[in-house]
Coordinates of C-alpha atoms in Angstrom, one line a residue:
M279 CA 79.4 118.2 60.8
P280 CA 83.5 118.7 59.9
R281 CA 86.0 118.8 61.8
D282 CA 87.9 122.3 61.8
L283 CA 91.4 121.2 63.0
D284 CA 92.4 124.5 64.1
L285 CA 90.3 123.3 67.0
P286 CA 91.8 122.7 70.2
L287 CA 91.2 119.4 71.6
N288 CA 88.4 119.5 73.9
S289 CA 89.2 117.8 76.9
L290 CA 88.2 114.2 75.2
G291 CA 91.7 115.6 72.9
L292 CA 89.2 115.9 70.0
P293 CA 89.3 118.7 68.2
K294 CA 85.8 119.8 68.3
A295 CA 83.5 121.3 70.5
P296 CA 82.0 120.2 73.1
A297 CA 78.1 120.1 71.8
D298 CA 79.5 118.7 68.5
T299 CA 81.7 115.7 70.0
R300 CA 79.4 112.3 70.8
V301 CA 79.9 109.8 73.2
V302 CA 78.6 106.6 74.3
V303 CA 78.5 106.2 77.8
A304 CA 78.8 102.1 79.1
M305 CA 76.5 102.4 81.9
S306 CA 76.5 99.5 83.9
G307 CA 74.5 101.5 86.7
G308 CA 77.2 101.6 89.2
V309 CA 78.3 104.9 90.6
D310 CA 81.5 104.9 88.3
S311 CA 80.0 105.1 85.1
S312 CA 76.7 107.2 86.2
V313 CA 79.7 110.2 86.7
V314 CA 81.4 109.5 83.8
A315 CA 77.9 110.2 82.3
A316 CA 77.5 112.9 84.7
V317 CA 80.9 114.7 84.2
L318 CA 80.5 114.6 80.3
K319 CA 76.9 115.3 79.5
E320 CA 77.8 118.8 82.3
E321 CA 80.8 119.5 80.2
G322 CA 78.3 120.1 76.8
Y323 CA 78.8 116.5 75.5
D324 CA 76.3 115.0 73.0
V325 CA 75.9 111.9 75.7
V326 CA 73.9 108.7 74.8
G327 CA 74.0 106.3 77.9
V328 CA 73.7 102.3 77.0
T329 CA 73.8 99.2 79.6
L330 CA 73.4 95.9 78.7
Q331 CA 71.0 93.0 79.8
L332 CA 73.3 89.9 80.0
Y333 CA 71.7 87.8 81.6
D334 CA 67.8 87.1 82.6
H335 CA 66.2 89.9 84.6
G336 CA 63.8 87.8 87.3
A337 CA 66.9 86.5 88.2
A338 CA 69.5 89.1 88.6
L339 CA 66.6 91.4 90.5
A340 CA 67.2 88.4 93.9
K341 CA 71.2 89.1 93.4
K342 CA 73.0 91.6 95.2
G343 CA 76.4 93.1 95.1
A344 CA 77.0 92.3 91.1
C345 CA 76.6 93.8 88.2
C346 CA 74.4 94.2 84.8
A347 CA 71.6 92.9 86.7
G348 CA 67.8 94.4 86.4
R349 CA 68.2 96.7 89.3
D350 CA 71.4 98.1 87.8
I351 CA 69.8 99.2 84.3
H352 CA 66.9 100.5 86.2
D353 CA 69.4 102.9 87.9
A354 CA 71.3 103.7 85.3
R355 CA 67.9 104.6 83.4
R356 CA 66.8 106.9 86.6
V357 CA 70.5 108.7 86.0
A358 CA 70.3 109.4 82.4
E359 CA 66.3 111.0 82.9
Q360 CA 67.9 112.5 85.7
M361 CA 70.8 114.4 83.8
G362 CA 68.7 114.9 80.6
F363 CA 70.5 112.9 77.9
P364 CA 69.2 109.5 75.7
H365 CA 69.3 105.9 77.5
Y366 CA 69.4 102.6 75.9
V367 CA 68.8 99.0 76.8
L368 CA 70.7 96.6 74.2
D369 CA 69.7 92.9 74.6
Y370 CA 73.0 91.1 75.0
E371 CA 72.6 87.6 76.8
N372 CA 73.3 85.2 73.6
T373 CA 76.9 86.9 72.7
F374 CA 77.7 87.0 76.4
R375 CA 76.4 83.4 77.2
E376 CA 78.6 82.4 74.2
A377 CA 81.4 84.5 74.6
V378 CA 82.3 84.3 78.8
M379 CA 79.9 82.0 80.4
E380 CA 80.5 79.5 78.2
E381 CA 84.2 79.4 78.0
F382 CA 84.4 80.1 81.7
A383 CA 82.4 76.6 82.5
E384 CA 84.7 74.9 80.2
S385 CA 88.3 76.4 81.2
Y386 CA 86.7 75.7 85.1
L387 CA 85.7 71.9 83.8
G388 CA 89.7 71.7 82.6
G389 CA 90.9 72.7 85.6
A390 CA 92.1 76.1 85.0
T391 CA 91.1 79.3 86.8
P392 CA 89.0 81.6 84.7
V393 CA 89.1 85.6 84.6
P394 CA 85.2 85.7 82.5
C395 CA 85.1 90.3 83.4
I396 CA 88.0 89.9 81.1
R397 CA 87.1 88.3 78.1
C398 CA 83.7 90.2 78.5
N399 CA 85.7 93.9 78.5
E400 CA 87.3 91.6 75.4
R401 CA 84.9 90.2 73.8
V402 CA 81.1 92.2 74.7
K403 CA 82.0 95.2 75.7
F404 CA 85.4 96.5 73.7
R405 CA 84.8 94.7 70.8
D406 CA 80.3 94.8 70.5
L407 CA 79.3 97.5 72.1
L408 CA 82.1 99.3 70.8
N409 CA 80.9 98.7 67.7
T410 CA 77.3 99.9 68.8
A411 CA 78.4 103.1 69.2
K412 CA 80.6 103.9 66.5
E413 CA 77.0 102.8 64.5
L414 CA 75.6 105.3 66.6
D415 CA 78.0 107.8 65.2
A416 CA 79.5 108.7 68.2
D417 CA 83.0 110.0 68.4
C418 CA 84.1 108.3 71.5
M419 CA 82.5 105.4 73.9
A420 CA 83.6 106.7 77.7
T421 CA 83.3 103.9 80.2
G422 CA 83.5 103.5 84.2
H423 CA 87.2 102.0 84.3
Y424 CA 90.0 102.9 86.6
I425 CA 93.0 103.2 84.3
Q426 CA 94.3 105.8 82.4
R427 CA 94.7 106.3 78.7
M428 CA 97.4 108.8 78.0
V429 CA 99.2 109.6 74.3
G430 CA 102.5 109.0 74.2
E431 CA 105.0 109.9 70.8
H432 CA 103.8 106.8 69.0
G433 CA 100.2 106.7 69.9
P434 CA 97.3 106.6 72.8
E435 CA 98.6 104.6 76.4
L436 CA 97.3 102.8 78.9
H437 CA 98.4 103.2 81.9
M438 CA 97.6 102.6 85.7
A439 CA 94.9 104.5 87.5
A440 CA 96.4 107.2 90.0
D441 CA 94.9 105.7 92.7
A442 CA 96.6 101.6 93.3
N443 CA 93.8 100.3 95.0
R444 CA 91.1 100.9 92.5
D445 CA 93.4 100.1 89.3
Q446 CA 91.3 97.8 87.1
S447 CA 94.6 97.4 84.2
Y448 CA 95.0 93.9 85.0
F449 CA 91.6 93.6 83.8
L450 CA 92.1 95.6 80.4
F451 CA 95.2 94.2 79.2
S452 CA 93.5 93.0 76.0
T453 CA 92.3 96.3 75.0
T454 CA 93.8 96.3 71.7
P455 CA 95.3 100.2 69.7
E456 CA 93.0 100.4 67.4
Q457 CA 90.0 100.0 70.8
L458 CA 92.7 102.3 72.7
A459 CA 92.1 104.9 70.4
Y460 CA 88.2 105.0 70.6
L461 CA 87.8 104.3 74.2
R462 CA 88.4 106.9 76.9
F463 CA 88.4 106.6 81.0
P464 CA 87.4 110.0 83.0
L465 CA 88.3 108.3 86.2
G466 CA 91.2 107.3 85.6
H467 CA 92.9 110.1 87.2
L468 CA 91.0 110.5 90.7
K469 CA 92.6 109.7 93.7
S470 CA 90.9 107.6 95.5
K471 CA 87.0 106.3 94.8
A472 CA 86.0 109.0 97.7
E473 CA 86.7 111.9 94.8
T474 CA 84.2 109.9 92.5
R475 CA 81.4 109.4 95.5
A476 CA 81.4 113.5 96.3
L477 CA 80.6 113.4 92.8
A478 CA 78.0 111.8 93.0
A479 CA 77.0 113.5 95.3
K480 CA 77.7 116.7 93.7
Y481 CA 74.6 115.6 91.0
G482 CA 72.8 114.7 93.3
L483 CA 72.8 111.2 91.5
P484 CA 70.5 108.3 93.2
V485 CA 73.2 105.8 92.7
A486 CA 75.6 108.2 95.0
D487 CA 75.8 105.9 98.3
K488 CA 75.4 102.7 95.9
P489 CA 77.4 99.6 96.9
D490 CA 80.2 98.7 94.9
S491 CA 80.0 95.1 92.9
Q492 CA 81.8 92.5 94.1
D493 CA 81.1 89.4 92.3
I494 CA 81.1 88.1 89.1
C495 CA 78.2 89.1 87.5
F496 CA 76.9 86.2 86.8
V497 CA 78.1 83.9 89.8
P498 CA 76.1 84.9 93.0
N499 CA 78.0 84.9 96.4
G500 CA 81.1 83.7 94.6
D501 CA 79.1 80.0 94.2
Y502 CA 81.6 79.3 91.2
A503 CA 80.5 75.8 91.6
S504 CA 76.8 76.4 91.1
V505 CA 76.6 78.4 88.0
I506 CA 78.9 75.9 86.3
E507 CA 76.8 72.9 87.5
K508 CA 73.7 74.8 85.6
L509 CA 75.6 75.4 82.7
R510 CA 77.3 71.6 82.5
P511 CA 74.7 68.9 84.4
G512 CA 76.8 66.5 86.1
A513 CA 79.7 68.3 85.7
S514 CA 80.6 68.3 89.6
D515 CA 81.5 64.4 89.9
P516 CA 83.2 63.2 92.8
G517 CA 87.0 61.8 92.5
D518 CA 90.1 61.2 94.8
I519 CA 92.0 63.6 96.6
V520 CA 96.0 62.7 95.7
D521 CA 99.0 63.5 96.8
M522 CA 102.1 64.6 94.5
A523 CA 102.9 60.6 94.8
G524 CA 99.5 59.6 93.5
K525 CA 98.6 58.2 97.5
V526 CA 94.7 58.7 98.2
L527 CA 94.1 60.8 100.8
G528 CA 90.3 61.2 100.5
Q529 CA 87.8 62.0 98.2
H530 CA 86.1 64.8 97.3
R531 CA 82.8 66.2 95.9
G532 CA 84.2 67.4 92.3
V533 CA 87.4 69.4 90.8
I534 CA 85.2 72.6 90.0
H535 CA 84.7 73.1 94.1
Y536 CA 88.5 73.7 94.0
T537 CA 90.7 76.4 92.9
I538 CA 95.4 76.1 92.7
G539 CA 96.5 77.4 96.6
Q540 CA 93.2 76.0 98.4
R541 CA 93.7 74.9 101.7
R542 CA 90.5 74.5 103.7
G543 CA 88.2 72.7 103.1
L544 CA 89.6 70.1 101.3
G545 CA 88.0 67.8 104.0
I546 CA 92.0 65.7 105.2
G547 CA 92.6 66.8 108.3
G548 CA 95.1 64.7 110.6
L549 CA 98.2 65.2 108.4
S550 CA 100.7 66.7 110.6
D551 CA 101.5 69.2 107.7
P552 CA 98.9 71.5 105.9
L553 CA 98.6 71.1 102.4
Y554 CA 97.5 73.0 100.0
V555 CA 95.5 72.2 96.2
V556 CA 98.3 72.3 93.4
R557 CA 96.7 70.9 90.4
L558 CA 93.9 69.5 89.2
D559 CA 93.2 67.3 86.8
P560 CA 90.0 66.3 85.3
E561 CA 90.3 63.2 83.1
S562 CA 91.4 61.3 86.6
R563 CA 89.1 63.4 88.3
H564 CA 92.2 63.5 91.0
V565 CA 92.1 67.2 93.2
V566 CA 96.6 67.4 93.9
V567 CA 97.5 68.9 96.9
G568 CA 101.4 68.6 98.4
P569 CA 103.3 71.4 100.7
K570 CA 103.4 75.2 99.9
E571 CA 106.2 75.0 98.3
A572 CA 105.3 73.1 95.9
L573 CA 102.8 76.4 94.7
S574 CA 105.9 78.2 94.1
T575 CA 106.3 78.5 90.4
R576 CA 109.0 80.6 88.4
I577 CA 108.3 79.9 84.7
V578 CA 104.9 81.4 83.7
P579 CA 103.9 80.6 79.6
V580 CA 101.3 82.4 77.9
K581 CA 99.7 82.5 74.7
E582 CA 97.2 84.8 73.4
V583 CA 99.6 87.7 73.9
N584 CA 98.4 91.5 73.5
W585 CA 101.7 93.7 73.0
L586 CA 101.1 97.9 74.1
G587 CA 105.4 98.2 73.7
D588 CA 105.8 100.8 71.0
A589 CA 108.4 98.4 69.4
P590 CA 107.3 95.0 68.0
L591 CA 107.2 92.2 70.5
M592 CA 110.0 90.2 68.2
S593 CA 111.9 93.0 67.9
R594 CA 114.5 91.5 70.5
P595 CA 114.8 88.0 72.9
E596 CA 114.1 89.0 76.1
W597 CA 112.2 92.3 78.3
H598 CA 113.1 93.1 81.3
I599 CA 109.8 94.0 82.9
M600 CA 107.3 93.9 85.3
V601 CA 104.3 91.5 85.8
K602 CA 101.6 90.5 87.6
V603 CA 100.0 87.2 88.1
R604 CA 96.7 87.6 89.6
S605 CA 95.0 90.8 89.8
T606 CA 95.3 91.1 94.0
R607 CA 99.5 90.9 93.7
P608 CA 101.8 94.1 93.1
P609 CA 103.8 93.7 89.9
R610 CA 107.1 92.0 89.6
E611 CA 110.3 91.5 88.5
A612 CA 110.4 89.5 85.0
I613 CA 111.9 88.5 81.9
I614 CA 109.4 88.2 78.8
R615 CA 110.9 85.3 75.9
P616 CA 109.0 85.7 73.2
I617 CA 108.2 82.3 70.8
S618 CA 105.7 84.2 68.1
E619 CA 103.7 87.1 68.0
T620 CA 100.8 85.6 70.2
E621 CA 102.9 83.5 72.9
A622 CA 105.8 84.1 75.3
E623 CA 107.8 82.3 78.3
V624 CA 107.7 84.4 80.8
E625 CA 110.2 84.3 83.7
L626 CA 109.9 85.3 87.7
I627 CA 112.9 86.9 88.9
A628 CA 111.2 85.7 92.6
P629 CA 108.9 82.6 92.6
E630 CA 104.9 83.0 92.9
D631 CA 102.5 81.2 94.7
G632 CA 99.8 79.5 93.1
V633 CA 100.1 80.5 89.6
S634 CA 97.2 78.7 87.9
A635 CA 96.2 78.3 84.2
G636 CA 93.2 80.6 82.8
Q637 CA 94.6 83.8 84.7
A638 CA 96.2 86.5 83.4
C639 CA 99.6 87.5 83.1
V640 CA 99.8 91.6 82.4
F641 CA 103.3 93.4 81.4
Y642 CA 103.9 96.3 82.8
A643 CA 106.8 99.4 82.0
P644 CA 109.7 99.3 85.0
D645 CA 110.3 102.6 85.2
S646 CA 106.3 103.9 84.4
T647 CA 102.8 102.9 85.1
R648 CA 102.3 102.0 81.7
V649 CA 101.1 98.6 80.6
L650 CA 102.4 97.0 78.3
G651 CA 99.6 93.6 77.8
G652 CA 99.8 90.7 78.4
G653 CA 98.6 87.1 77.9
W654 CA 96.6 84.4 79.1
I655 CA 98.4 81.8 81.9
W656 CA 98.0 78.7 79.5
R657 CA 98.8 75.1 81.5
G658 CA 100.3 74.7 84.9
R659 CA 103.4 74.4 86.3

């Protein structure tokens, strides 16, 4: 049916009646995406639910507190049946392993601290699944992420969620303008997770009281090392714990068991001052430790920059903005100095501790909630 440009925009910002608007909802089986699907179905949209099978069901069924597991697929199907819309499960195991899990293992082996959830959004959900939604003739794809999409003077913009405690902008910085034109985030305006659960109860969804996922979906109980050892047998070779001058202080059971900023569990007690992991050197198999002040960083090089500002990144020699170098930290003042369209140097006005290669550095406008993109921290201090 051709679009009538004289029609008012519907709640998804499209000039069509809801009944004529097909929406693919990415359903993880949790309460957030289930509520999105239920709300859109009640509003009269042509909803199609899609859940991704990202890894082996058998292993997933035994695991609690993670997304995308076998139980979650079952829960998504139950919601679709109750609300009366079609639901499909797509096998993305190979894609997920190649695009997310393999890089996760390689990054850890290289001494970095990767964020696989960002890569999953970038390479699986917002690329492959989004293309599948278009093949299903959907007008847009909706997810349960807590982030806001607003239409500005130059087109769709990405903004932080209304609930700062639920904001997921750090994990979505690599969303491109083309993807943003097609994506919708119906929960981003809610003020609390309690509102989401109240909606789930209103619709009588079977997942209304389901706990939130806590771990990375393929990392049971946060045990990164065991996952990497399965992906890369023999990766956990022992080595020396050394100070910043190279003096051996003890032995470790594998670089992959340590992260930048770690203090506990080093096994080098008896020293007068506390020591922290300040660098990981996989080639020499050294875990380098030092005082807390050695963790302090002001200059952060980033690559694979995704810029969402209105003017081109290279149009200025520097940008005064806010940045996050970890998902759990608030935005801090910084200056971006572009090197190319995809590479930049970020100077933190106040130094941060524990900045690690493999993490994201996410950019924010200094005077609004707008997300200006971000990049990957690509080397240590």
